[in-house]
């Protein structure tokens, strides 16, 4: 994970072509959040899925960078005063605290748009078949858009304790967090020309670890270490947001994370993935993470 994270970070340092004329403040604001660190989970899943099917890490890298751009833009916007109004992200002041709200919004817009340019480079530079690249672009639009991540964020903004039920919470987690994880795995599969059965297995794996990941986030928001998390804890409690522990309690939440992780691993084992070892290891790592 450290090796892949380092390679992704290196690729992200030169995310804009050198001959493009981009206003300095915009480029700086985009780069500030994009290079602020983080687990790089979604790029890791793109690469691990591609390699589990014999695909090339080099060919997967433009798509790995693209999904991190989408994720980073969502965090910039999520932190804005009109949304969650957070002061810190990944242990650093949030984008709008450094550059102002207008620049933060535009930095997010820039990262969102540039992600699609990055995806296309998998075909232009590394000869991923155009049909597969087209499918990746289509799925990124779907999973990151109004019926995916953005829809999940909208539902999250409207959620209230005492109003939103467990089904509503599942919708939020499935789309706000899970959809981009599912996209990352399926995109990695498409880079390696996965079969329909293999893509379905990657989707089931992603759906389960995505939900488990978000429940674990809810748990860590309650009991985690702020220094390790790089952001304030108990923010969900203060904002009276619905979470899995709110409905089920801590112990049941932990049990659900373990159950979902097991189902994720079973999906891979039944899905004809030639070399699932790395993906299985990642699911175990996420189960035990503390940040």
PDB file of C-alpha atoms in Angstrom:
ATOM      1  CA  UNK A   1       0.000   0.000   0.000  1.00  0.00           C
ATOM      2  CA  UNK A   2       2.833   2.399   0.827  1.00  0.00           C
ATOM      3  CA  UNK A   3       4.508   1.615  -2.501  1.00  0.00           C
ATOM      4  CA  UNK A   4       1.355   2.229  -4.534  1.00  0.00           C
ATOM      5  CA  UNK A   5       0.528   5.339  -2.500  1.00  0.00           C
ATOM      6  CA  UNK A   6       3.987   6.719  -3.270  1.00  0.00           C
ATOM      7  CA  UNK A   7       3.580   6.057  -6.988  1.00  0.00           C
ATOM      8  CA  UNK A   8       0.124   7.674  -7.012  1.00  0.00           C
ATOM      9  CA  UNK A   9       1.486  10.717  -5.160  1.00  0.00           C
ATOM     10  CA  UNK A  10       4.295  11.053  -7.712  1.00  0.00           C
ATOM     11  CA  UNK A  11       1.799  10.874 -10.592  1.00  0.00           C
ATOM     12  CA  UNK A  12      -0.482  13.446  -8.946  1.00  0.00           C
ATOM     13  CA  UNK A  13       2.358  15.951  -8.573  1.00  0.00           C
ATOM     14  CA  UNK A  14       2.251  16.487 -12.338  1.00  0.00           C
ATOM     15  CA  UNK A  15      -1.505  16.071 -12.789  1.00  0.00           C
ATOM     16  CA  UNK A  16      -1.788  19.066 -15.168  1.00  0.00           C
ATOM     17  CA  UNK A  17       0.123  19.089 -18.468  1.00  0.00           C
ATOM     18  CA  UNK A  18       3.091  21.453 -18.236  1.00  0.00           C
ATOM     19  CA  UNK A  19       2.151  23.441 -21.329  1.00  0.00           C
ATOM     20  CA  UNK A  20      -1.353  24.339 -20.096  1.00  0.00           C
ATOM     21  CA  UNK A  21      -1.946  27.935 -19.031  1.00  0.00           C
ATOM     22  CA  UNK A  22      -3.812  27.674 -15.726  1.00  0.00           C
ATOM     23  CA  UNK A  23      -4.260  30.607 -13.301  1.00  0.00           C
ATOM     24  CA  UNK A  24      -1.728  30.222 -10.517  1.00  0.00           C
ATOM     25  CA  UNK A  25      -4.169  30.423  -7.609  1.00  0.00           C
ATOM     26  CA  UNK A  26      -6.469  27.831  -9.176  1.00  0.00           C
ATOM     27  CA  UNK A  27      -3.606  25.409  -9.775  1.00  0.00           C
ATOM     28  CA  UNK A  28      -2.269  25.968  -6.255  1.00  0.00           C
ATOM     29  CA  UNK A  29      -5.690  25.386  -4.657  1.00  0.00           C
ATOM     30  CA  UNK A  30      -6.243  22.197  -6.680  1.00  0.00           C
ATOM     31  CA  UNK A  31      -2.786  20.893  -5.827  1.00  0.00           C
ATOM     32  CA  UNK A  32      -3.118  21.821  -2.137  1.00  0.00           C
ATOM     33  CA  UNK A  33      -5.918  19.336  -1.538  1.00  0.00           C
ATOM     34  CA  UNK A  34      -4.831  16.772  -4.109  1.00  0.00           C
ATOM     35  CA  UNK A  35      -1.393  16.389  -2.519  1.00  0.00           C
ATOM     36  CA  UNK A  36      -2.532  16.723   1.122  1.00  0.00           C
ATOM     37  CA  UNK A  37      -2.073  13.013   1.771  1.00  0.00           C
ATOM     38  CA  UNK A  38      -4.723  10.472   2.695  1.00  0.00           C
ATOM     39  CA  UNK A  39      -4.987   6.712   2.352  1.00  0.00           C
ATOM     40  CA  UNK A  40      -5.334   6.788  -1.466  1.00  0.00           C
ATOM     41  CA  UNK A  41      -7.763   3.896  -1.042  1.00  0.00           C
ATOM     42  CA  UNK A  42      -9.639   4.412  -4.306  1.00  0.00           C
ATOM     43  CA  UNK A  43      -6.513   4.606  -6.512  1.00  0.00           C
ATOM     44  CA  UNK A  44      -5.179   1.572  -4.673  1.00  0.00           C
ATOM     45  CA  UNK A  45      -8.345  -0.364  -5.519  1.00  0.00           C
ATOM     46  CA  UNK A  46      -8.124   0.574  -9.208  1.00  0.00           C
ATOM     47  CA  UNK A  47      -4.574  -0.751  -9.353  1.00  0.00           C
ATOM     48  CA  UNK A  48      -5.184  -3.833  -7.188  1.00  0.00           C
ATOM     49  CA  UNK A  49      -8.233  -4.821  -9.256  1.00  0.00           C
ATOM     50  CA  UNK A  50      -6.337  -4.404 -12.529  1.00  0.00           C
ATOM     51  CA  UNK A  51      -3.379  -6.425 -11.256  1.00  0.00           C
ATOM     52  CA  UNK A  52      -5.668  -9.154  -9.850  1.00  0.00           C
ATOM     53  CA  UNK A  53      -6.644  -9.831 -13.475  1.00  0.00           C
ATOM     54  CA  UNK A  54      -3.157  -9.511 -14.942  1.00  0.00           C
ATOM     55  CA  UNK A  55      -3.484  -5.863 -15.960  1.00  0.00           C
ATOM     56  CA  UNK A  56      -0.754  -3.232 -16.002  1.00  0.00           C
ATOM     57  CA  UNK A  57      -0.201  -0.828 -13.106  1.00  0.00           C
ATOM     58  CA  UNK A  58       1.108   1.756 -15.574  1.00  0.00           C
ATOM     59  CA  UNK A  59      -2.088   1.591 -17.642  1.00  0.00           C
ATOM     60  CA  UNK A  60      -4.231   1.795 -14.509  1.00  0.00           C
ATOM     61  CA  UNK A  61      -2.477   4.888 -13.139  1.00  0.00           C
ATOM     62  CA  UNK A  62      -4.376   7.586 -15.129  1.00  0.00           C
ATOM     63  CA  UNK A  63      -7.677   6.130 -13.910  1.00  0.00           C
ATOM     64  CA  UNK A  64      -6.308   5.768 -10.373  1.00  0.00           C
ATOM     65  CA  UNK A  65      -5.418   9.477 -10.440  1.00  0.00           C
ATOM     66  CA  UNK A  66      -8.824  10.350 -11.883  1.00  0.00           C
ATOM     67  CA  UNK A  67     -10.762   8.686  -9.073  1.00  0.00           C
ATOM     68  CA  UNK A  68      -8.587  10.482  -6.508  1.00  0.00           C
ATOM     69  CA  UNK A  69      -9.373  13.794  -8.222  1.00  0.00           C
ATOM     70  CA  UNK A  70     -13.096  13.051  -7.960  1.00  0.00           C
ATOM     71  CA  UNK A  71     -12.751  12.028  -4.311  1.00  0.00           C
ATOM     72  CA  UNK A  72     -10.677  15.132  -3.494  1.00  0.00           C
ATOM     73  CA  UNK A  73     -13.127  17.500  -5.193  1.00  0.00           C
ATOM     74  CA  UNK A  74     -15.944  15.948  -3.156  1.00  0.00           C
ATOM     75  CA  UNK A  75     -14.007  16.545   0.071  1.00  0.00           C
ATOM     76  CA  UNK A  76     -13.275  20.188  -0.821  1.00  0.00           C
ATOM     77  CA  UNK A  77     -16.979  20.820  -1.436  1.00  0.00           C
ATOM     78  CA  UNK A  78     -18.053  18.684   1.540  1.00  0.00           C
ATOM     79  CA  UNK A  79     -15.954  20.860   3.868  1.00  0.00           C
ATOM     80  CA  UNK A  80     -17.467  24.166   2.688  1.00  0.00           C
ATOM     81  CA  UNK A  81     -19.484  26.296   5.139  1.00  0.00           C
ATOM     82  CA  UNK A  82     -22.669  25.570   3.182  1.00  0.00           C
ATOM     83  CA  UNK A  83     -22.111  21.819   3.635  1.00  0.00           C
ATOM     84  CA  UNK A  84     -20.308  20.346   6.682  1.00  0.00           C
ATOM     85  CA  UNK A  85     -18.351  23.512   7.552  1.00  0.00           C
ATOM     86  CA  UNK A  86     -15.134  21.723   8.574  1.00  0.00           C
ATOM     87  CA  UNK A  87     -11.892  23.478   9.495  1.00  0.00           C
ATOM     88  CA  UNK A  88      -9.460  20.577   9.038  1.00  0.00           C
ATOM     89  CA  UNK A  89      -8.980  17.769   6.547  1.00  0.00           C
ATOM     90  CA  UNK A  90      -6.128  15.257   6.614  1.00  0.00           C
ATOM     91  CA  UNK A  91      -4.533  17.244   9.433  1.00  0.00           C
ATOM     92  CA  UNK A  92      -4.394  20.497   7.437  1.00  0.00           C
ATOM     93  CA  UNK A  93      -6.701  23.518   7.206  1.00  0.00           C
ATOM     94  CA  UNK A  94      -9.481  22.853   4.721  1.00  0.00           C
ATOM     95  CA  UNK A  95      -9.201  24.353   1.246  1.00  0.00           C
ATOM     96  CA  UNK A  96     -11.609  27.237   1.816  1.00  0.00           C
ATOM     97  CA  UNK A  97      -9.779  28.188   5.021  1.00  0.00           C
ATOM     98  CA  UNK A  98      -6.586  28.698   3.000  1.00  0.00           C
ATOM     99  CA  UNK A  99      -7.828  29.993  -0.359  1.00  0.00           C
ATOM    100  CA  UNK A 100     -11.333  31.305   0.350  1.00  0.00           C
ATOM    101  CA  UNK A 101     -14.704  29.841  -0.588  1.00  0.00           C
ATOM    102  CA  UNK A 102     -14.745  30.931  -4.241  1.00  0.00           C
ATOM    103  CA  UNK A 103     -11.312  29.456  -4.982  1.00  0.00           C
ATOM    104  CA  UNK A 104     -12.209  26.264  -3.127  1.00  0.00           C
ATOM    105  CA  UNK A 105     -15.358  25.817  -5.212  1.00  0.00           C
ATOM    106  CA  UNK A 106     -13.403  26.380  -8.428  1.00  0.00           C
ATOM    107  CA  UNK A 107     -10.625  24.022  -7.291  1.00  0.00           C
ATOM    108  CA  UNK A 108     -13.260  21.322  -6.827  1.00  0.00           C
ATOM    109  CA  UNK A 109     -14.777  22.120 -10.218  1.00  0.00           C
ATOM    110  CA  UNK A 110     -11.342  21.892 -11.827  1.00  0.00           C
ATOM    111  CA  UNK A 111     -10.550  18.509 -10.278  1.00  0.00           C
ATOM    112  CA  UNK A 112     -13.944  17.082 -11.223  1.00  0.00           C
ATOM    113  CA  UNK A 113     -13.573  18.120 -14.855  1.00  0.00           C
ATOM    114  CA  UNK A 114      -9.923  17.171 -15.191  1.00  0.00           C
ATOM    115  CA  UNK A 115     -10.623  13.644 -13.935  1.00  0.00           C
ATOM    116  CA  UNK A 116     -12.259  12.770 -17.254  1.00  0.00           C
ATOM    117  CA  UNK A 117      -9.226  14.032 -19.180  1.00  0.00           C
ATOM    118  CA  UNK A 118      -7.065  11.783 -17.009  1.00  0.00           C
ATOM    119  CA  UNK A 119      -9.199   8.693 -17.691  1.00  0.00           C
ATOM    120  CA  UNK A 120      -8.801   9.158 -21.443  1.00  0.00           C
ATOM    121  CA  UNK A 121      -5.005   9.079 -21.085  1.00  0.00           C
ATOM    122  CA  UNK A 122      -5.240   5.364 -20.261  1.00  0.00           C
ATOM    123  CA  UNK A 123      -6.213   4.881 -23.889  1.00  0.00           C
ATOM    124  CA  UNK A 124      -4.058   7.635 -25.424  1.00  0.00           C
ATOM    125  CA  UNK A 125      -0.816   6.670 -23.641  1.00  0.00           C
ATOM    126  CA  UNK A 126      -1.186   3.031 -22.616  1.00  0.00           C
ATOM    127  CA  UNK A 127      -3.474   1.618 -25.303  1.00  0.00           C
ATOM    128  CA  UNK A 128      -6.338   0.526 -23.074  1.00  0.00           C
ATOM    129  CA  UNK A 129      -8.995  -0.357 -25.676  1.00  0.00           C
ATOM    130  CA  UNK A 130     -11.206   2.624 -26.526  1.00  0.00           C
ATOM    131  CA  UNK A 131     -14.344   0.576 -25.792  1.00  0.00           C
ATOM    132  CA  UNK A 132     -13.135  -0.101 -22.236  1.00  0.00           C
ATOM    133  CA  UNK A 133     -12.122   3.535 -21.719  1.00  0.00           C
ATOM    134  CA  UNK A 134     -15.556   4.663 -22.928  1.00  0.00           C
ATOM    135  CA  UNK A 135     -17.196   2.312 -20.424  1.00  0.00           C
ATOM    136  CA  UNK A 136     -14.977   3.724 -17.634  1.00  0.00           C
ATOM    137  CA  UNK A 137     -15.964   7.303 -18.546  1.00  0.00           C
ATOM    138  CA  UNK A 138     -19.645   6.343 -18.605  1.00  0.00           C
ATOM    139  CA  UNK A 139     -19.445   4.592 -15.237  1.00  0.00           C
ATOM    140  CA  UNK A 140     -17.484   7.432 -13.639  1.00  0.00           C
ATOM    141  CA  UNK A 141     -20.227   9.846 -14.735  1.00  0.00           C
ATOM    142  CA  UNK A 142     -22.860   7.543 -13.253  1.00  0.00           C
ATOM    143  CA  UNK A 143     -21.171   6.573  -9.993  1.00  0.00           C
ATOM    144  CA  UNK A 144     -19.934  10.102  -9.224  1.00  0.00           C
ATOM    145  CA  UNK A 145     -23.079  11.905 -10.391  1.00  0.00           C
ATOM    146  CA  UNK A 146     -26.671  12.577  -9.299  1.00  0.00           C
ATOM    147  CA  UNK A 147     -27.633   8.906  -8.902  1.00  0.00           C
ATOM    148  CA  UNK A 148     -24.268   8.165  -7.258  1.00  0.00           C
ATOM    149  CA  UNK A 149     -21.932  10.112  -4.992  1.00  0.00           C
ATOM    150  CA  UNK A 150     -23.603  13.507  -5.490  1.00  0.00           C
ATOM    151  CA  UNK A 151     -27.019  11.984  -4.815  1.00  0.00           C
ATOM    152  CA  UNK A 152     -25.676  10.393  -1.647  1.00  0.00           C
ATOM    153  CA  UNK A 153     -24.269  13.728  -0.529  1.00  0.00           C
ATOM    154  CA  UNK A 154     -27.607  15.434  -1.193  1.00  0.00           C
ATOM    155  CA  UNK A 155     -29.441  12.800   0.852  1.00  0.00           C
ATOM    156  CA  UNK A 156     -26.869  13.188   3.635  1.00  0.00           C
ATOM    157  CA  UNK A 157     -27.495  16.929   3.773  1.00  0.00           C
ATOM    158  CA  UNK A 158     -31.220  16.283   4.250  1.00  0.00           C
ATOM    159  CA  UNK A 159     -30.831  13.482   6.811  1.00  0.00           C
ATOM    160  CA  UNK A 160     -31.904  14.112  10.388  1.00  0.00           C
ATOM    161  CA  UNK A 161     -31.950  12.065  13.573  1.00  0.00           C
ATOM    162  CA  UNK A 162     -35.524  11.042  14.318  1.00  0.00           C
ATOM    163  CA  UNK A 163     -36.540  11.460  10.669  1.00  0.00           C
ATOM    164  CA  UNK A 164     -34.154   9.380   8.524  1.00  0.00           C
ATOM    165  CA  UNK A 165     -34.557   5.616   8.981  1.00  0.00           C
ATOM    166  CA  UNK A 166     -32.011   2.822   8.524  1.00  0.00           C
ATOM    167  CA  UNK A 167     -33.015   2.386   4.881  1.00  0.00           C
ATOM    168  CA  UNK A 168     -32.308   6.060   4.257  1.00  0.00           C
ATOM    169  CA  UNK A 169     -28.933   5.713   5.934  1.00  0.00           C
ATOM    170  CA  UNK A 170     -28.075   2.718   3.747  1.00  0.00           C
ATOM    171  CA  UNK A 171     -28.892   4.818   0.673  1.00  0.00           C
ATOM    172  CA  UNK A 172     -26.539   7.564   1.871  1.00  0.00           C
ATOM    173  CA  UNK A 173     -23.682   5.172   2.607  1.00  0.00           C
ATOM    174  CA  UNK A 174     -24.188   3.178  -0.603  1.00  0.00           C
ATOM    175  CA  UNK A 175     -23.976   6.270  -2.777  1.00  0.00           C
ATOM    176  CA  UNK A 176     -21.957   8.897  -0.917  1.00  0.00           C
ATOM    177  CA  UNK A 177     -19.119   6.474  -0.137  1.00  0.00           C
ATOM    178  CA  UNK A 178     -19.758   3.114  -1.769  1.00  0.00           C
ATOM    179  CA  UNK A 179     -20.303   4.121  -5.385  1.00  0.00           C
ATOM    180  CA  UNK A 180     -16.829   5.563  -5.912  1.00  0.00           C
ATOM    181  CA  UNK A 181     -15.285   2.428  -4.356  1.00  0.00           C
ATOM    182  CA  UNK A 182     -17.354   0.235  -6.681  1.00  0.00           C
ATOM    183  CA  UNK A 183     -16.290   2.403  -9.615  1.00  0.00           C
ATOM    184  CA  UNK A 184     -12.602   2.060  -8.691  1.00  0.00           C
ATOM    185  CA  UNK A 185     -12.771  -1.734  -8.645  1.00  0.00           C
ATOM    186  CA  UNK A 186     -14.776  -2.073 -11.849  1.00  0.00           C
ATOM    187  CA  UNK A 187     -12.531   0.436 -13.631  1.00  0.00           C
ATOM    188  CA  UNK A 188      -9.483  -1.611 -12.645  1.00  0.00           C
ATOM    189  CA  UNK A 189     -11.242  -4.683 -13.968  1.00  0.00           C
ATOM    190  CA  UNK A 190     -12.065  -2.997 -17.264  1.00  0.00           C
ATOM    191  CA  UNK A 191      -8.445  -1.934 -17.740  1.00  0.00           C
ATOM    192  CA  UNK A 192      -7.576  -5.645 -17.608  1.00  0.00           C
ATOM    193  CA  UNK A 193     -10.530  -6.582 -19.893  1.00  0.00           C
ATOM    194  CA  UNK A 194     -12.476  -8.369 -17.147  1.00  0.00           C
ATOM    195  CA  UNK A 195     -15.345 -10.673 -18.037  1.00  0.00           C
ATOM    196  CA  UNK A 196     -18.923  -9.873 -17.023  1.00  0.00           C
ATOM    197  CA  UNK A 197     -18.694 -12.422 -14.207  1.00  0.00           C
ATOM    198  CA  UNK A 198     -15.475 -10.861 -12.921  1.00  0.00           C
ATOM    199  CA  UNK A 199     -16.931  -7.337 -13.073  1.00  0.00           C
ATOM    200  CA  UNK A 200     -19.965  -8.506 -11.101  1.00  0.00           C
ATOM    201  CA  UNK A 201     -17.670 -10.052  -8.472  1.00  0.00           C
ATOM    202  CA  UNK A 202     -15.673  -6.824  -8.189  1.00  0.00           C
ATOM    203  CA  UNK A 203     -18.916  -4.865  -7.845  1.00  0.00           C
ATOM    204  CA  UNK A 204     -20.190  -7.133  -5.038  1.00  0.00           C
ATOM    205  CA  UNK A 205     -16.810  -6.912  -3.304  1.00  0.00           C
ATOM    206  CA  UNK A 206     -16.848  -3.112  -3.624  1.00  0.00           C
ATOM    207  CA  UNK A 207     -20.430  -2.737  -2.444  1.00  0.00           C
ATOM    208  CA  UNK A 208     -19.666  -4.664   0.742  1.00  0.00           C
ATOM    209  CA  UNK A 209     -16.329  -3.066   1.604  1.00  0.00           C
ATOM    210  CA  UNK A 210     -17.746   0.367   0.750  1.00  0.00           C
ATOM    211  CA  UNK A 211     -20.537  -0.017   3.292  1.00  0.00           C
ATOM    212  CA  UNK A 212     -18.123  -1.522   5.834  1.00  0.00           C
ATOM    213  CA  UNK A 213     -15.710   1.374   5.265  1.00  0.00           C
ATOM    214  CA  UNK A 214     -18.381   3.973   5.987  1.00  0.00           C
ATOM    215  CA  UNK A 215     -19.655   2.200   9.110  1.00  0.00           C
ATOM    216  CA  UNK A 216     -16.052   2.081  10.336  1.00  0.00           C
ATOM    217  CA  UNK A 217     -15.818   5.831   9.639  1.00  0.00           C
ATOM    218  CA  UNK A 218     -18.941   6.338  11.761  1.00  0.00           C
ATOM    219  CA  UNK A 219     -17.351   4.298  14.566  1.00  0.00           C
ATOM    220  CA  UNK A 220     -14.077   6.230  14.372  1.00  0.00           C
ATOM    221  CA  UNK A 221     -15.939   9.545  14.448  1.00  0.00           C
ATOM    222  CA  UNK A 222     -17.236   8.480  17.857  1.00  0.00           C
ATOM    223  CA  UNK A 223     -14.170   6.867  19.424  1.00  0.00           C
ATOM    224  CA  UNK A 224     -11.222   7.590  17.093  1.00  0.00           C
ATOM    225  CA  UNK A 225      -8.020   9.516  17.741  1.00  0.00           C
ATOM    226  CA  UNK A 226      -8.138  13.015  16.203  1.00  0.00           C
ATOM    227  CA  UNK A 227      -4.349  13.008  15.687  1.00  0.00           C
ATOM    228  CA  UNK A 228      -4.554   9.828  13.583  1.00  0.00           C
ATOM    229  CA  UNK A 229      -7.726  10.830  11.753  1.00  0.00           C
ATOM    230  CA  UNK A 230      -6.476  14.326  10.870  1.00  0.00           C
ATOM    231  CA  UNK A 231      -9.904  15.823  11.569  1.00  0.00           C
ATOM    232  CA  UNK A 232     -12.232  16.517  14.475  1.00  0.00           C
ATOM    233  CA  UNK A 233     -14.062  13.610  16.067  1.00  0.00           C
ATOM    234  CA  UNK A 234     -17.713  13.425  17.223  1.00  0.00           C
ATOM    235  CA  UNK A 235     -18.676  15.860  14.447  1.00  0.00           C
ATOM    236  CA  UNK A 236     -21.606  13.589  13.485  1.00  0.00           C
ATOM    237  CA  UNK A 237     -22.848  13.696  17.075  1.00  0.00           C
ATOM    238  CA  UNK A 238     -22.554  17.488  17.277  1.00  0.00           C
ATOM    239  CA  UNK A 239     -24.413  17.945  13.988  1.00  0.00           C
ATOM    240  CA  UNK A 240     -27.019  15.323  14.982  1.00  0.00           C
ATOM    241  CA  UNK A 241     -26.326  13.311  11.838  1.00  0.00           C
ATOM    242  CA  UNK A 242     -27.665   9.786  11.414  1.00  0.00           C
ATOM    243  CA  UNK A 243     -24.994   7.081  11.569  1.00  0.00           C
ATOM    244  CA  UNK A 244     -24.963   3.299  11.839  1.00  0.00           C
ATOM    245  CA  UNK A 245     -23.900   3.407  15.520  1.00  0.00           C
ATOM    246  CA  UNK A 246     -26.814   5.794  16.160  1.00  0.00           C
ATOM    247  CA  UNK A 247     -29.226   3.052  15.043  1.00  0.00           C
ATOM    248  CA  UNK A 248     -27.396  -0.105  16.125  1.00  0.00           C
ATOM    249  CA  UNK A 249     -24.843   0.826  18.785  1.00  0.00           C
ATOM    250  CA  UNK A 250     -21.073   0.323  18.706  1.00  0.00           C
ATOM    251  CA  UNK A 251     -20.848  -3.443  19.167  1.00  0.00           C
ATOM    252  CA  UNK A 252     -23.475  -4.222  16.541  1.00  0.00           C
ATOM    253  CA  UNK A 253     -21.741  -1.785  14.193  1.00  0.00           C
ATOM    254  CA  UNK A 254     -18.426  -3.586  14.645  1.00  0.00           C
ATOM    255  CA  UNK A 255     -20.141  -6.924  13.996  1.00  0.00           C
ATOM    256  CA  UNK A 256     -21.697  -5.542  10.810  1.00  0.00           C
ATOM    257  CA  UNK A 257     -18.291  -4.366   9.535  1.00  0.00           C
ATOM    258  CA  UNK A 258     -16.945  -7.908  10.084  1.00  0.00           C
ATOM    259  CA  UNK A 259     -19.955  -9.496   8.351  1.00  0.00           C
ATOM    260  CA  UNK A 260     -19.726  -7.214   5.329  1.00  0.00           C
ATOM    261  CA  UNK A 261     -15.986  -7.849   5.033  1.00  0.00           C
ATOM    262  CA  UNK A 262     -16.596 -11.611   5.010  1.00  0.00           C
ATOM    263  CA  UNK A 263     -19.261 -11.251   2.301  1.00  0.00           C
ATOM    264  CA  UNK A 264     -16.875  -9.114   0.257  1.00  0.00           C
ATOM    265  CA  UNK A 265     -14.176 -11.780   0.411  1.00  0.00           C
ATOM    266  CA  UNK A 266     -16.654 -14.514  -0.540  1.00  0.00           C
ATOM    267  CA  UNK A 267     -17.692 -12.499  -3.614  1.00  0.00           C
ATOM    268  CA  UNK A 268     -14.098 -12.469  -4.857  1.00  0.00           C
ATOM    269  CA  UNK A 269     -13.547 -16.143  -4.169  1.00  0.00           C
ATOM    270  CA  UNK A 270     -16.672 -17.045  -6.178  1.00  0.00           C
ATOM    271  CA  UNK A 271     -16.068 -14.583  -9.004  1.00  0.00           C
ATOM    272  CA  UNK A 272     -13.267 -16.104 -11.053  1.00  0.00           C
ATOM    273  CA  UNK A 273     -10.623 -13.505 -10.099  1.00  0.00           C
ATOM    274  CA  UNK A 274      -7.253 -15.135 -10.942  1.00  0.00           C
ATOM    275  CA  UNK A 275      -5.170 -13.459  -8.218  1.00  0.00           C
ATOM    276  CA  UNK A 276      -7.366 -11.882  -5.514  1.00  0.00           C
ATOM    277  CA  UNK A 277      -4.716 -11.928  -2.738  1.00  0.00           C
ATOM    278  CA  UNK A 278      -4.065  -8.168  -2.636  1.00  0.00           C
ATOM    279  CA  UNK A 279      -7.763  -7.311  -2.623  1.00  0.00           C
ATOM    280  CA  UNK A 280      -8.375  -9.785   0.199  1.00  0.00           C
ATOM    281  CA  UNK A 281      -5.516  -8.254   2.183  1.00  0.00           C
ATOM    282  CA  UNK A 282      -6.914  -4.750   1.640  1.00  0.00           C
ATOM    283  CA  UNK A 283     -10.314  -5.840   2.974  1.00  0.00           C
ATOM    284  CA  UNK A 284      -8.654  -7.201   6.127  1.00  0.00           C
ATOM    285  CA  UNK A 285      -6.661  -3.992   6.528  1.00  0.00           C
ATOM    286  CA  UNK A 286      -9.826  -1.875   6.279  1.00  0.00           C
ATOM    287  CA  UNK A 287     -11.551  -4.067   8.875  1.00  0.00           C
ATOM    288  CA  UNK A 288      -8.860  -3.248  11.435  1.00  0.00           C
ATOM    289  CA  UNK A 289      -8.050   0.356  10.511  1.00  0.00           C
ATOM    290  CA  UNK A 290      -7.954   3.066  13.175  1.00  0.00           C
ATOM    291  CA  UNK A 291      -7.795   6.141  10.916  1.00  0.00           C
TER     292      UNK A 291
END
